[in-house]
Amino acid sequence: MALNSPWRAEFPGLLALEAEGQTYLDSAATAQKPQVVLDALLAYLAGGVANVHRAQHLPGERATRAFEATRSKAAQWLNALGSDEIVFTRGSTESLNLLAYGLEHLLQPGGQIVISAAEHHANLLPWQQLAKRRGLELVVLPLDAAGGIDLGEAARLIGPRTRLLAVSQLSNVLGRWQPLTELLALAKAHSALTVIDGAQGAVHARPDMQALGCDFYVCSAHKLYGPDGVGLLYARGEALAKLQHWQFGGEMLQDADYHDARFRPAPLGFEAGTPAVSAVIALGAALDWLNGLDQAAVAAHEAALHGELLAGLQARAGVRLLGEPQLALACFQVEGVHNADLAHLLSEQGIAVRTGHHCAMPLMKRLGLAGATRVSLGLYNDGADLQRFFVALDKALELLR
Ligand code: PLP
């Protein structure tokens, strides 16, 4: 099947890589940007920059308006109740660190923080370190064979001592949607705070905060075909009010003395220092672009590509898939072949896939692996990318086995 992407031509970076002989299959790490995002970045930077929320001059007002327009677009895109529920951060990692510091005062020794075995380091280390600082227990929910969080075990492990649940929506290694509805219900039954790492999930299904009902949700613009250096933290109004300030400086305060200060409420109170103004403005363009996509067509294209990826991997002897990925990516290991050797031979043939622990080292250890190779798809990939990958894989495996 040809499986042509109707969106491919909008991505100059992808076409530039193709002209260089590179096949980009690493969109779960970061995605290429559509022309409209590049245009928005350049228009702002070339049109005269200014800092936001500080100056009364025209460029300052213009920059602030464009910056705040992205906040409204992000609130709409996430179906939040209002733009005050959106804090700009540097990315998912910073959002999760903000939460681990901002919620610290609410968590007492002896309580439990619950995560899953599938978490990216970004949704593990902030909680692990918080648990150490405050004398809490970090509980790790096990996975079933497919790579989903085991709900039976979750029902057993989430209990009256659970103060916070932090899980990813879609694993960057196992490519499975986690059963969030059930997990959130378990956590809420014990009045625990809930945090969803949407870094991968937001890319493949439009997030809906009101339907999901979590307290906090994080995602990164650079995986969403937007610029790097900016992420979103959604915090439900009541949950937001519980956050303690964590970074200090700039315009995040109401009043300051040498020995004391009063801080602004969210969102601005959580955006210390000069934010990534150009990236936030360009994120607005990325969200407009995402809004304009035919979601059903994107989902159908991604599903067809993913089906082809899985079929190709499963057809090759000795290739072992990690879990049962449902979309977007597949991680695999080849019997008798070292990942680093495979990575080297693929990269020599111009195939850009990711090899290693995928920022989920404890998961790799639990799976008994030193690492794995991950192929991940963007909506701009097409069948020809996969064909090139499989030709290169066969050649590499011929040499290595
Ligand atoms: N969570 C998941 C599931 C991820 O895949 C990633 C990045 O790969 C992150 C969090 C961290 O995102 P960022 O590097 O944009 O902070």
Short mmCIF file of C-alpha atoms and ligand atoms in Angstrom, two decimals:
data_model
loop_
_atom_site.label_atom_id
_atom_site.label_comp_id
_atom_site.label_asym_id
_atom_site.label_seq_id
_atom_site.Cartn_x
_atom_site.Cartn_y
_atom_site.Cartn_z
CA MET A 1 0.00 0.00 0.00
CA ALA A 2 1.32 3.47 -0.84
CA LEU A 3 0.24 5.18 2.41
CA ASN A 4 1.12 8.69 1.35
CA SER A 5 0.90 11.41 3.96
CA PRO A 6 -1.13 14.41 2.76
CA TRP A 7 0.69 16.58 5.36
CA ARG A 8 4.27 15.71 4.43
CA ALA A 9 4.80 18.67 2.08
CA GLU A 10 4.06 21.10 4.93
CA PHE A 11 7.22 20.03 6.79
CA PRO A 12 10.34 21.62 5.28
CA GLY A 13 12.56 20.00 7.92
CA LEU A 14 11.41 16.54 6.96
CA LEU A 15 11.96 17.27 3.27
CA ALA A 16 15.44 18.67 4.03
CA LEU A 17 16.33 15.49 5.90
CA GLU A 18 14.97 13.41 3.05
CA ALA A 19 17.11 15.33 0.56
CA GLU A 20 20.09 14.44 2.75
CA GLY A 21 19.16 10.77 2.56
CA GLN A 22 17.72 10.65 6.09
CA THR A 23 14.53 8.83 6.98
CA TYR A 24 13.14 10.38 10.16
CA LEU A 25 11.40 7.85 12.38
CA ASP A 26 12.00 9.43 15.79
CA SER A 27 9.00 11.71 16.27
CA ALA A 28 8.30 10.42 19.77
CA ALA A 29 11.58 12.12 20.75
CA THR A 30 10.74 15.34 18.93
CA ALA A 31 8.63 16.19 15.89
CA GLN A 32 9.45 18.19 12.76
CA LYS A 33 7.66 21.53 12.43
CA PRO A 34 5.12 22.61 9.82
CA GLN A 35 5.84 25.75 7.78
CA VAL A 36 3.19 27.74 9.65
CA VAL A 37 5.13 27.31 12.89
CA LEU A 38 8.36 28.50 11.25
CA ASP A 39 6.46 31.46 9.76
CA ALA A 40 5.05 32.42 13.16
CA LEU A 41 8.49 32.26 14.78
CA LEU A 42 10.09 34.36 12.09
CA ALA A 43 7.23 36.86 11.97
CA TYR A 44 7.58 37.53 15.68
CA LEU A 45 11.39 37.61 15.75
CA ALA A 46 11.70 39.71 12.60
CA GLY A 47 8.83 41.99 13.51
CA GLY A 48 10.53 43.43 16.60
CA VAL A 49 10.68 41.51 19.86
CA ALA A 50 9.82 42.69 23.36
CA ASN A 51 9.49 41.22 26.79
CA VAL A 52 6.03 40.31 28.07
CA HIS A 53 4.01 41.58 31.04
CA ARG A 54 6.53 44.34 31.74
CA ALA A 55 6.48 47.21 29.32
CA GLN A 56 3.81 49.73 28.39
CA HIS A 57 5.36 50.35 24.96
CA LEU A 58 3.74 49.11 21.76
CA PRO A 59 6.12 46.18 21.04
CA GLY A 60 5.68 45.02 24.65
CA GLU A 61 1.90 45.18 24.43
CA ARG A 62 1.94 43.38 21.10
CA ALA A 63 4.18 40.58 22.41
CA THR A 64 2.07 40.22 25.57
CA ARG A 65 -1.13 40.01 23.53
CA ALA A 66 0.29 37.31 21.26
CA PHE A 67 1.73 35.44 24.24
CA GLU A 68 -1.57 35.50 26.12
CA ALA A 69 -3.48 34.54 22.96
CA THR A 70 -1.58 31.24 23.04
CA ARG A 71 -2.70 30.70 26.62
CA SER A 72 -6.35 31.03 25.52
CA LYS A 73 -5.75 28.73 22.55
CA ALA A 74 -4.09 26.16 24.82
CA ALA A 75 -7.03 26.34 27.24
CA GLN A 76 -9.45 25.75 24.37
CA TRP A 77 -7.33 23.00 22.88
CA LEU A 78 -7.20 21.18 26.23
CA ASN A 79 -10.87 21.95 26.93
CA ALA A 80 -9.90 23.57 30.23
CA LEU A 81 -12.42 25.78 31.99
CA GLY A 82 -10.30 28.90 31.55
CA SER A 83 -6.92 30.21 30.46
CA ASP A 84 -5.93 30.81 34.10
CA GLU A 85 -5.60 27.05 34.37
CA ILE A 86 -2.67 27.03 31.91
CA VAL A 87 0.92 27.63 33.05
CA PHE A 88 3.74 27.85 30.49
CA THR A 89 6.83 25.87 31.40
CA ARG A 90 9.89 24.68 29.48
CA GLY A 91 8.33 21.28 28.80
CA SER A 92 6.81 18.21 30.42
CA THR A 93 9.90 17.62 32.56
CA GLU A 94 9.78 21.11 34.02
CA SER A 95 6.01 20.88 34.54
CA LEU A 96 6.44 17.68 36.55
CA ASN A 97 9.27 19.18 38.59
CA LEU A 98 7.11 22.23 39.26
CA LEU A 99 4.40 19.90 40.59
CA ALA A 100 6.81 17.88 42.73
CA TYR A 101 7.96 21.10 44.42
CA GLY A 102 4.64 22.90 44.31
CA LEU A 103 2.77 20.05 46.02
CA GLU A 104 5.50 19.11 48.49
CA HIS A 105 3.91 20.96 51.42
CA LEU A 106 0.75 18.83 51.05
CA LEU A 107 2.51 15.48 51.34
CA GLN A 108 3.31 14.15 54.77
CA PRO A 109 5.74 11.39 55.80
CA GLY A 110 4.14 7.94 55.65
CA GLY A 111 1.91 8.78 52.67
CA GLN A 112 2.26 7.15 49.29
CA ILE A 113 3.00 8.47 45.84
CA VAL A 114 1.86 6.02 43.18
CA ILE A 115 3.42 5.85 39.72
CA SER A 116 3.63 3.01 37.18
CA ALA A 117 6.48 0.82 36.01
CA ALA A 118 6.21 2.38 32.54
CA GLU A 119 7.09 5.96 33.49
CA HIS A 120 9.57 8.12 31.63
CA HIS A 121 12.30 9.49 33.92
CA ALA A 122 10.46 12.83 33.78
CA ASN A 123 7.50 11.29 35.61
CA LEU A 124 9.60 9.15 37.91
CA LEU A 125 12.57 11.13 39.21
CA PRO A 126 10.68 14.22 40.50
CA TRP A 127 8.39 11.91 42.55
CA GLN A 128 11.21 9.62 43.62
CA GLN A 129 13.18 12.60 44.91
CA LEU A 130 10.12 14.13 46.56
CA ALA A 131 9.41 10.82 48.30
CA LYS A 132 12.99 10.80 49.62
CA ARG A 133 12.81 14.42 50.79
CA ARG A 134 9.50 13.96 52.62
CA GLY A 135 9.70 10.36 53.82
CA LEU A 136 6.92 9.07 51.57
CA GLU A 137 6.67 5.65 50.00
CA LEU A 138 6.93 5.45 46.21
CA VAL A 139 4.59 2.70 45.00
CA VAL A 140 5.16 1.35 41.48
CA LEU A 141 2.13 -0.12 39.70
CA PRO A 142 3.06 -3.22 37.70
CA LEU A 143 2.20 -3.74 34.03
CA ASP A 144 0.42 -6.56 32.28
CA ALA A 145 2.08 -8.46 29.43
CA ALA A 146 0.74 -6.02 26.83
CA GLY A 147 2.31 -3.04 28.62
CA GLY A 148 -0.82 -1.60 30.23
CA ILE A 149 -1.06 -0.82 33.93
CA ASP A 150 -2.51 -3.89 35.65
CA LEU A 151 -5.85 -2.66 37.01
CA GLY A 152 -6.26 -5.53 39.48
CA GLU A 153 -2.92 -4.67 41.03
CA ALA A 154 -3.74 -0.97 40.90
CA ALA A 155 -6.96 -1.58 42.85
CA ARG A 156 -4.91 -3.45 45.46
CA LEU A 157 -2.08 -0.92 45.68
CA ILE A 158 -3.98 2.38 45.57
CA GLY A 159 -5.38 2.83 49.05
CA PRO A 160 -6.03 5.16 51.98
CA ARG A 161 -2.34 6.13 52.24
CA THR A 162 -2.20 7.17 48.56
CA ARG A 163 -1.80 10.94 48.43
CA LEU A 164 -0.87 11.34 44.77
CA LEU A 165 -1.11 9.31 41.55
CA ALA A 166 1.16 10.25 38.62
CA VAL A 167 0.94 8.15 35.45
CA SER A 168 1.53 8.62 31.76
CA GLN A 169 -1.30 8.62 29.27
CA LEU A 170 0.65 6.83 26.51
CA SER A 171 3.97 5.12 27.16
CA ASN A 172 6.93 6.30 25.06
CA VAL A 173 8.31 2.74 25.13
CA LEU A 174 5.28 0.47 25.04
CA GLY A 175 2.91 2.60 22.94
CA ARG A 176 -0.19 1.77 24.96
CA TRP A 177 -2.98 3.96 26.22
CA GLN A 178 -3.21 3.57 29.98
CA PRO A 179 -6.64 2.97 31.57
CA LEU A 180 -6.88 6.50 32.96
CA THR A 181 -10.60 6.51 33.70
CA GLU A 182 -10.26 3.55 36.05
CA LEU A 183 -7.00 4.75 37.59
CA LEU A 184 -8.34 8.24 38.24
CA ALA A 185 -11.46 6.77 39.85
CA LEU A 186 -9.28 4.64 42.17
CA ALA A 187 -7.17 7.65 43.16
CA LYS A 188 -10.19 9.92 43.67
CA ALA A 189 -11.88 7.34 45.88
CA HIS A 190 -9.01 8.02 48.30
CA SER A 191 -8.97 11.81 47.69
CA ALA A 192 -5.50 11.56 46.15
CA LEU A 193 -4.16 14.24 43.80
CA THR A 194 -3.88 13.11 40.18
CA VAL A 195 -1.19 13.97 37.63
CA ILE A 196 -1.21 12.82 34.01
CA ASP A 197 1.91 12.89 31.87
CA GLY A 198 0.47 13.61 28.43
CA ALA A 199 3.81 14.15 26.66
CA GLN A 200 3.05 11.35 24.18
CA GLY A 201 -0.70 11.06 24.54
CA ALA A 202 -1.46 14.69 23.62
CA VAL A 203 0.08 14.11 20.20
CA HIS A 204 -2.26 11.32 19.20
CA ALA A 205 -5.60 12.20 20.77
CA ARG A 206 -6.98 15.63 21.50
CA PRO A 207 -6.80 15.96 25.31
CA ASP A 208 -10.03 16.92 27.06
CA MET A 209 -9.46 18.10 30.62
CA GLN A 210 -13.12 18.31 31.55
CA ALA A 211 -13.81 14.77 30.36
CA LEU A 212 -10.61 13.38 31.90
CA GLY A 213 -11.10 15.04 35.28
CA CYS A 214 -7.50 14.90 36.48
CA ASP A 215 -5.99 17.61 38.70
CA PHE A 216 -2.89 18.19 36.58
CA TYR A 217 -1.89 17.37 32.99
CA VAL A 218 1.42 18.12 31.27
CA CYS A 219 2.65 18.09 27.67
CA SER A 220 5.48 19.47 25.53
CA ALA A 221 5.12 21.67 22.44
CA HIS A 222 8.08 20.16 20.61
CA LYS A 223 6.38 16.76 20.35
CA LEU A 224 3.19 18.46 19.14
CA TYR A 225 4.80 19.84 15.96
CA GLY A 226 5.51 23.06 17.84
CA PRO A 227 8.75 24.72 18.98
CA ASP A 228 11.03 23.39 21.68
CA GLY A 229 11.56 25.16 24.99
CA VAL A 230 7.89 25.43 25.92
CA GLY A 231 5.44 23.11 27.62
CA LEU A 232 1.98 23.29 29.11
CA LEU A 233 0.92 22.59 32.62
CA TYR A 234 -2.83 22.35 33.02
CA ALA A 235 -4.05 22.59 36.60
CA ARG A 236 -7.72 22.35 37.52
CA GLY A 237 -8.74 25.53 39.34
CA GLU A 238 -8.98 24.05 42.85
CA ALA A 239 -5.81 22.04 42.43
CA LEU A 240 -3.98 25.07 41.09
CA ALA A 241 -4.81 27.02 44.22
CA LYS A 242 -2.98 24.39 46.30
CA LEU A 243 0.34 24.84 44.50
CA GLN A 244 3.20 26.46 46.35
CA HIS A 245 5.47 28.80 44.38
CA TRP A 246 8.70 27.15 43.32
CA GLN A 247 10.88 29.44 41.19
CA PHE A 248 11.41 33.05 42.11
CA GLY A 249 12.32 36.21 40.25
CA GLY A 250 11.09 38.55 37.54
CA GLU A 251 7.44 39.47 37.36
CA MET A 252 6.00 36.61 39.42
CA LEU A 253 5.49 38.79 42.48
CA GLN A 254 2.98 41.32 43.73
CA ASP A 255 5.25 43.09 46.15
CA ALA A 256 8.85 42.66 47.32
CA ASP A 257 10.97 43.94 50.12
CA TYR A 258 14.54 42.99 50.94
CA HIS A 259 13.34 40.48 53.53
CA ASP A 260 9.96 39.36 52.26
CA ALA A 261 7.76 39.17 49.18
CA ARG A 262 4.21 38.38 48.13
CA PHE A 263 3.65 36.37 44.99
CA ARG A 264 1.14 36.44 42.19
CA PRO A 265 -1.36 33.61 41.89
CA ALA A 266 -1.18 31.23 38.93
CA PRO A 267 -0.52 31.32 36.11
CA LEU A 268 1.92 34.25 36.21
CA GLY A 269 3.14 33.42 39.72
CA PHE A 270 4.52 30.18 38.30
CA GLU A 271 6.29 31.77 35.34
CA ALA A 272 9.37 33.32 36.94
CA GLY A 273 11.84 35.12 34.68
CA THR A 274 11.54 35.85 30.98
CA PRO A 275 9.50 33.06 29.39
CA ALA A 276 10.15 31.55 25.95
CA VAL A 277 8.16 34.33 24.27
CA SER A 278 8.84 33.38 20.64
CA ALA A 279 8.24 29.68 21.32
CA VAL A 280 4.96 30.38 23.11
CA ILE A 281 3.76 32.53 20.20
CA ALA A 282 4.78 29.81 17.72
CA LEU A 283 3.00 27.23 19.86
CA GLY A 284 -0.15 29.27 19.21
CA ALA A 285 0.41 28.71 15.49
CA ALA A 286 0.98 24.99 16.08
CA LEU A 287 -2.29 24.74 18.02
CA ASP A 288 -4.17 26.57 15.24
CA TRP A 289 -2.66 24.14 12.78
CA LEU A 290 -3.58 21.12 14.91
CA ASN A 291 -7.11 22.48 15.23
CA GLY A 292 -7.40 22.70 11.45
CA LEU A 293 -6.48 19.05 10.87
CA ASP A 294 -9.04 16.46 9.93
CA GLN A 295 -8.64 14.36 13.11
CA ALA A 296 -10.29 11.30 11.62
CA ALA A 297 -7.97 11.40 8.60
CA VAL A 298 -4.90 11.77 10.85
CA ALA A 299 -5.98 8.88 13.06
CA ALA A 300 -6.67 6.67 10.04
CA HIS A 301 -3.30 7.47 8.48
CA GLU A 302 -1.43 6.88 11.74
CA ALA A 303 -3.27 3.61 12.35
CA ALA A 304 -2.52 2.32 8.85
CA LEU A 305 1.17 3.21 9.16
CA HIS A 306 1.39 1.65 12.58
CA GLY A 307 -0.26 -1.53 11.29
CA GLU A 308 2.35 -1.73 8.55
CA LEU A 309 5.16 -1.16 11.05
CA LEU A 310 3.93 -3.93 13.36
CA ALA A 311 3.32 -6.36 10.50
CA GLY A 312 6.82 -5.77 9.13
CA LEU A 313 8.48 -6.27 12.49
CA GLN A 314 6.43 -9.34 13.34
CA ALA A 315 7.26 -10.91 9.98
CA ARG A 316 10.99 -10.90 10.75
CA ALA A 317 12.48 -13.84 12.58
CA GLY A 318 14.06 -13.11 15.94
CA VAL A 319 12.44 -9.68 16.32
CA ARG A 320 10.77 -9.33 19.71
CA LEU A 321 8.33 -6.48 20.26
CA LEU A 322 8.16 -4.87 23.70
CA GLY A 323 4.55 -5.21 24.82
CA GLU A 324 1.70 -4.79 22.39
CA PRO A 325 1.87 -1.21 21.10
CA GLN A 326 -1.46 0.26 20.02
CA LEU A 327 -0.24 3.23 18.02
CA ALA A 328 2.50 5.66 17.11
CA LEU A 329 5.56 3.55 17.90
CA ALA A 330 7.10 0.16 18.39
CA CYS A 331 10.11 -0.82 20.46
CA PHE A 332 11.91 -4.01 19.61
CA GLN A 333 14.88 -6.17 20.32
CA VAL A 334 16.51 -8.70 18.02
CA GLU A 335 17.66 -12.03 19.38
CA GLY A 336 21.44 -12.32 19.39
CA VAL A 337 21.93 -8.74 18.18
CA HIS A 338 23.27 -5.90 20.28
CA ASN A 339 21.15 -2.73 20.07
CA ALA A 340 24.16 -0.50 19.66
CA ASP A 341 25.39 -2.50 16.65
CA LEU A 342 21.97 -2.35 15.06
CA ALA A 343 21.72 1.38 15.76
CA HIS A 344 25.08 1.93 14.11
CA LEU A 345 24.18 0.03 10.95
CA LEU A 346 20.76 1.70 10.69
CA SER A 347 22.21 5.13 11.14
CA GLU A 348 24.88 4.40 8.49
CA GLN A 349 22.02 3.76 6.09
CA GLY A 350 20.30 7.04 6.95
CA ILE A 351 17.63 5.64 9.24
CA ALA A 352 16.94 7.92 12.19
CA VAL A 353 15.45 5.72 14.91
CA ARG A 354 16.20 5.79 18.61
CA THR A 355 18.13 3.12 20.47
CA GLY A 356 18.83 2.81 24.18
CA HIS A 357 16.83 2.97 27.37
CA HIS A 358 14.40 5.66 26.12
CA CYS A 359 14.60 7.56 29.41
CA ALA A 360 12.91 4.62 31.11
CA MET A 361 15.88 2.81 32.58
CA PRO A 362 13.97 1.08 35.41
CA LEU A 363 11.44 -0.25 32.87
CA MET A 364 14.24 -1.66 30.73
CA LYS A 365 15.72 -3.33 33.81
CA ARG A 366 12.34 -4.80 34.70
CA LEU A 367 12.04 -6.16 31.15
CA GLY A 368 15.54 -7.61 31.51
CA LEU A 369 16.92 -5.54 28.63
CA ALA A 370 19.93 -3.27 28.28
CA GLY A 371 18.01 -1.28 25.69
CA ALA A 372 15.78 -1.49 22.65
CA THR A 373 15.30 0.11 19.24
CA ARG A 374 12.29 2.37 18.82
CA VAL A 375 10.63 3.36 15.56
CA SER A 376 8.17 6.21 16.10
CA LEU A 377 5.84 7.83 13.62
CA GLY A 378 4.62 11.32 12.91
CA LEU A 379 1.64 12.18 10.74
CA TYR A 380 4.11 13.19 8.00
CA ASN A 381 5.65 9.73 7.68
CA ASP A 382 4.49 7.54 4.85
CA GLY A 383 4.76 3.98 3.61
CA ALA A 384 8.00 4.73 1.74
CA ASP A 385 9.71 5.69 5.03
CA LEU A 386 8.81 2.30 6.45
CA GLN A 387 9.95 0.51 3.30
CA ARG A 388 13.35 2.23 3.56
CA PHE A 389 13.52 1.27 7.23
CA PHE A 390 12.78 -2.39 6.53
CA VAL A 391 15.30 -2.61 3.68
CA ALA A 392 17.94 -1.14 6.01
CA LEU A 393 16.91 -3.44 8.87
CA ASP A 394 17.19 -6.53 6.69
CA LYS A 395 20.62 -5.46 5.47
CA ALA A 396 21.80 -4.76 9.03
CA LEU A 397 20.51 -8.08 10.33
CA GLU A 398 22.16 -9.95 7.46
CA LEU A 399 25.48 -8.46 8.53
CA LEU A 400 24.95 -8.99 12.25
CA ARG A 401 23.65 -12.57 12.32
N1 PLP B 1 7.02 11.90 29.44
C1 PLP B 1 7.04 11.11 28.36
C2 PLP B 1 6.10 9.95 28.28
C3 PLP B 1 7.94 11.39 27.34
O1 PLP B 1 7.98 10.59 26.26
C4 PLP B 1 8.81 12.50 27.44
C5 PLP B 1 9.80 12.79 26.40
O2 PLP B 1 10.21 11.93 25.67
C6 PLP B 1 8.72 13.30 28.59
C7 PLP B 1 7.81 12.98 29.57
C8 PLP B 1 9.60 14.49 28.79
O3 PLP B 1 9.31 15.48 27.87
P1 PLP B 1 10.28 16.74 27.69
O4 PLP B 1 11.63 16.16 27.34
O5 PLP B 1 9.67 17.49 26.57
O6 PLP B 1 10.31 17.46 28.95
#
